[in-house]
Tab-separated table of C-alpha atoms in Angstrom:
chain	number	residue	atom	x	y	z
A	1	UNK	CA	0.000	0.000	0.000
A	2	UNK	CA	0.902	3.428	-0.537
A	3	UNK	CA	2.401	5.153	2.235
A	4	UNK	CA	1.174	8.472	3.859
A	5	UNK	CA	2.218	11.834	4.669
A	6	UNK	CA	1.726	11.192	8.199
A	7	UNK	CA	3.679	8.728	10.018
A	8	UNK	CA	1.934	6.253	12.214
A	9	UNK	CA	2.613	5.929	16.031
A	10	UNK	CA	4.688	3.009	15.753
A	11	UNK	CA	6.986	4.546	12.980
A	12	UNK	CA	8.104	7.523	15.344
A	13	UNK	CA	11.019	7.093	18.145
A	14	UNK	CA	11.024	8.705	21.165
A	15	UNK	CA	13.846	10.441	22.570
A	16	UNK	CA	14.165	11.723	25.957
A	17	UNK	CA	18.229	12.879	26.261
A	18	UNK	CA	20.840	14.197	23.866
A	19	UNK	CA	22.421	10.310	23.780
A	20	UNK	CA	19.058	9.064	22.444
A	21	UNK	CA	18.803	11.876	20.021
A	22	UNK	CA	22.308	11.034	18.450
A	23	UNK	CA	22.008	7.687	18.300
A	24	UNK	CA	18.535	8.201	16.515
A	25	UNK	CA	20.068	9.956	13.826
A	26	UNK	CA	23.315	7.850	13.698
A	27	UNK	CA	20.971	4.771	13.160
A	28	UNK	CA	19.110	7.054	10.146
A	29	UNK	CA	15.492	6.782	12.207
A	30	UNK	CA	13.129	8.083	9.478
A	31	UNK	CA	10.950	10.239	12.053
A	32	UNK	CA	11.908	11.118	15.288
A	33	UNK	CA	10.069	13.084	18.498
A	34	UNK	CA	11.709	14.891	21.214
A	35	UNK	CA	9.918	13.105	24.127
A	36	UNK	CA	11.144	15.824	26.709
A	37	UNK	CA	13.883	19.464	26.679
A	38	UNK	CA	16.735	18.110	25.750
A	39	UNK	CA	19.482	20.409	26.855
A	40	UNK	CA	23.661	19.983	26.043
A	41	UNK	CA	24.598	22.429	29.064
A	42	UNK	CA	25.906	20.125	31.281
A	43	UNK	CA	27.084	17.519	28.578
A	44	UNK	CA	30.719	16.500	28.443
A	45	UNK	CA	31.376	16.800	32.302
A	46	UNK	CA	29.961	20.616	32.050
A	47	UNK	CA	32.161	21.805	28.289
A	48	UNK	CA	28.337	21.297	26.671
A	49	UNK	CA	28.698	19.692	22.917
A	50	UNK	CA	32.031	18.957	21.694
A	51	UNK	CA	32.453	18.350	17.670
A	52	UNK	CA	32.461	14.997	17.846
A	53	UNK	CA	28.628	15.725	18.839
A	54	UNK	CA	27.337	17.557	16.115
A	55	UNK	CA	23.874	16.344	14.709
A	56	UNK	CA	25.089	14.836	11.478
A	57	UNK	CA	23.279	14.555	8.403
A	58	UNK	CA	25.672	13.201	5.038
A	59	UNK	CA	23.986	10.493	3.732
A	60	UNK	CA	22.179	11.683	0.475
A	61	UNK	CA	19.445	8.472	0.683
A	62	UNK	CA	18.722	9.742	4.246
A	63	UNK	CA	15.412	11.452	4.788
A	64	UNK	CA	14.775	12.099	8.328
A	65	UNK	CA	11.921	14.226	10.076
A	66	UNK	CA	12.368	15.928	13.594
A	67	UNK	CA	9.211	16.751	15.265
A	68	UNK	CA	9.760	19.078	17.979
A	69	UNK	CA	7.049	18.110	20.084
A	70	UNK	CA	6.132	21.136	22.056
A	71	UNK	CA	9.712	20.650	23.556
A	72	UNK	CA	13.142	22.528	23.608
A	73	UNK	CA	16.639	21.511	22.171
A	74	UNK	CA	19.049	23.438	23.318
A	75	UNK	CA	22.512	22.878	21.908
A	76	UNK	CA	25.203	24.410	23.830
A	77	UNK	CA	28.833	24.589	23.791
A	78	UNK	CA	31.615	26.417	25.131
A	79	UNK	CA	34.202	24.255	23.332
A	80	UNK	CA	36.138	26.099	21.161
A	81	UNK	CA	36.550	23.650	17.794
A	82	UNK	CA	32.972	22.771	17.473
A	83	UNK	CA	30.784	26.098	15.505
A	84	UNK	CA	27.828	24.405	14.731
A	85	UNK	CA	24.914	22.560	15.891
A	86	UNK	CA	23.100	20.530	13.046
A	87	UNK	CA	25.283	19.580	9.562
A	88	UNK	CA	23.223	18.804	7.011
A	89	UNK	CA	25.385	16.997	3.755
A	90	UNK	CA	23.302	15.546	1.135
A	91	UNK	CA	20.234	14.544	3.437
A	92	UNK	CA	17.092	15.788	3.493
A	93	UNK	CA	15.468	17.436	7.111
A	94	UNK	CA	12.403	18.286	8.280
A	95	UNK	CA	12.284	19.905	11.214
A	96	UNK	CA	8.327	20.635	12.502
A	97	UNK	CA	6.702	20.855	15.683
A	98	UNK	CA	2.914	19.226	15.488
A	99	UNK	CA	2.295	19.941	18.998
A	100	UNK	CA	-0.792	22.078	19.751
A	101	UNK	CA	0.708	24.852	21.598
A	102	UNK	CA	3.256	25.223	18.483
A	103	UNK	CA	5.936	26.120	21.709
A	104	UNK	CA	9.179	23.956	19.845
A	105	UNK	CA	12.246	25.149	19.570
A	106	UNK	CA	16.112	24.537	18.952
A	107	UNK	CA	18.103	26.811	20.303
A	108	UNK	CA	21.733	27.489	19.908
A	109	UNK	CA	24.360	29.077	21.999
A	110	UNK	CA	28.565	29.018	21.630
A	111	UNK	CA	31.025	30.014	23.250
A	112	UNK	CA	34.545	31.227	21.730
A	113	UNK	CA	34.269	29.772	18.434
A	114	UNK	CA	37.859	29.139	17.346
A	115	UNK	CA	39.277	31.538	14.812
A	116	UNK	CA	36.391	33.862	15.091
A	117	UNK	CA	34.341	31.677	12.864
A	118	UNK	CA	30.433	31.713	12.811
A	119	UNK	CA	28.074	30.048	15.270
A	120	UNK	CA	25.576	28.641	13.103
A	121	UNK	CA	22.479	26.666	14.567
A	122	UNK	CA	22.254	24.513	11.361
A	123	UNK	CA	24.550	24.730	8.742
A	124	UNK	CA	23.743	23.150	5.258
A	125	UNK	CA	26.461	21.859	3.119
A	126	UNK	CA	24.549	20.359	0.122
A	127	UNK	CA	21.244	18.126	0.704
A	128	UNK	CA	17.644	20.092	1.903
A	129	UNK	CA	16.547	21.612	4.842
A	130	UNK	CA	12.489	22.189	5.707
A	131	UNK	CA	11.364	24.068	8.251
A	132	UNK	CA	7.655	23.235	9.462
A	133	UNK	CA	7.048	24.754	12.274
A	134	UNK	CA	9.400	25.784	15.809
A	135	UNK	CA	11.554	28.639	17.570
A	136	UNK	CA	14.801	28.302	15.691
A	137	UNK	CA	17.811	30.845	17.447
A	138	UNK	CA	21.027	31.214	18.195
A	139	UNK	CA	23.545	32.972	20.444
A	140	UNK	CA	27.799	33.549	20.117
A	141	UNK	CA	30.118	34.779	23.132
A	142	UNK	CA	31.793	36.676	23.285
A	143	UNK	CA	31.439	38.308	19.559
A	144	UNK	CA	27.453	38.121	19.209
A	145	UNK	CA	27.615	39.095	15.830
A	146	UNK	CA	28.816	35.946	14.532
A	147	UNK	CA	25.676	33.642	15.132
A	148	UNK	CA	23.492	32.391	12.596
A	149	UNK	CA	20.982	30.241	12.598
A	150	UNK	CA	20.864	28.967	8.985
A	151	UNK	CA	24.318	29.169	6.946
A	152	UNK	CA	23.482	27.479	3.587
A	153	UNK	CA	26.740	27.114	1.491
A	154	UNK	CA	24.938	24.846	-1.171
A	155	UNK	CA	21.485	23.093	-0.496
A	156	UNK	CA	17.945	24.139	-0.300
A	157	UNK	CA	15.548	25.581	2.664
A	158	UNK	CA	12.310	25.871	2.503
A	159	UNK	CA	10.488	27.859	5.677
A	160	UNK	CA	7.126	27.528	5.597
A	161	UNK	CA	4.693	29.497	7.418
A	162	UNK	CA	4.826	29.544	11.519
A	163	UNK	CA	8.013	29.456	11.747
A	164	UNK	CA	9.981	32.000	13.824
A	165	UNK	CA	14.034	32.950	13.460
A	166	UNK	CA	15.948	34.889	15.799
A	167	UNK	CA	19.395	35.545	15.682
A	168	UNK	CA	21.155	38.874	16.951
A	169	UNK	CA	21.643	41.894	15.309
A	170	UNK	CA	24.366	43.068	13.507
A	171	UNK	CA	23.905	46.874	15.262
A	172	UNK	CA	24.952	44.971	18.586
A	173	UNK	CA	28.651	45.298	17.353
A	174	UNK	CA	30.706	46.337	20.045
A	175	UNK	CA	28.064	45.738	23.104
């Protein structure tokens, strides 16, 4: 039979920790719920994400959607080598939140990114990137300039309607 838009109960994991969440996407889960906040602060002994923790997406037959589920992922770092959240290389990602209080969101924050480089929430290096619904934003210490929350070398995003982006200005140079 023909397969639906929707996925059914059964089709969706559950994650409930950061550790879940990567191990989701390592084992290319097809649709995946946040089952609770998920926050990185006190990951690696209190140093948040390190690079070896980024979200990864590379493989181009790998479709995955995220469903925020009302909940928060908050990806935080103050490792200096890692600048980015979510890589997306040749898969496609939705990310959506279904929940009915449409409260989802990822949120980004890093600290001393090495060699002044960017802080990007997702960054998408070939592959597509959907946007469905969620709070998507991102912070950088000390320069808070250099946060983004989509950098898109090569790749396509599609934002659909009800979604919400919110990264700092550029006037804030110098605060």
């Amino acid at each position: 039979p023909a397969r639906g838009v929707t996925a059914s109960a059964a089709e969706w994991t559950t994650v409930n920790s950061f550790k879940e969440l990567q191990d989701a996407v390592k084992g290319k889960k097809e649709y995946i719920k946040l089952g609770q906040d998920i926050d990185t602060t006190s990951y690696n002994e209190g140093i948040g994400l390190l690079k070896r923790d980024e979200l990864t997406f590379n493989d181009t037959s790998y479709s995955c959607t995220l469903d925020l589920n009302g909940k928060t992922l908050a990806l935080v770092s103050n490792d200096t080598n890692i600048s980015q959240g979510i890589h997306i290389g040749g898969s496609h990602l939705t990310i959506k939140d279904i929940s009915s209080a449409k409260t989802g969101k990822i949120s980004g924050a890093f600290s001393n990114v090495f060699g002044g480089q960017d802080a990007k929430l997702i960054r998408l290096d070939g592959g597509k990137l959907t946007l469905e619904g969620g709070t998507f934003t991102v912070t950088s210490h000390p320069y808070k300039t250099n946060a983004i929350v989509i950098d898109s070398v090569q790749g396509f995003v599609t934002i659909k309607n009800g979604v919400k982006i919110s990264q700092p200005e550029f006037n804030e140079l110098g605060s």
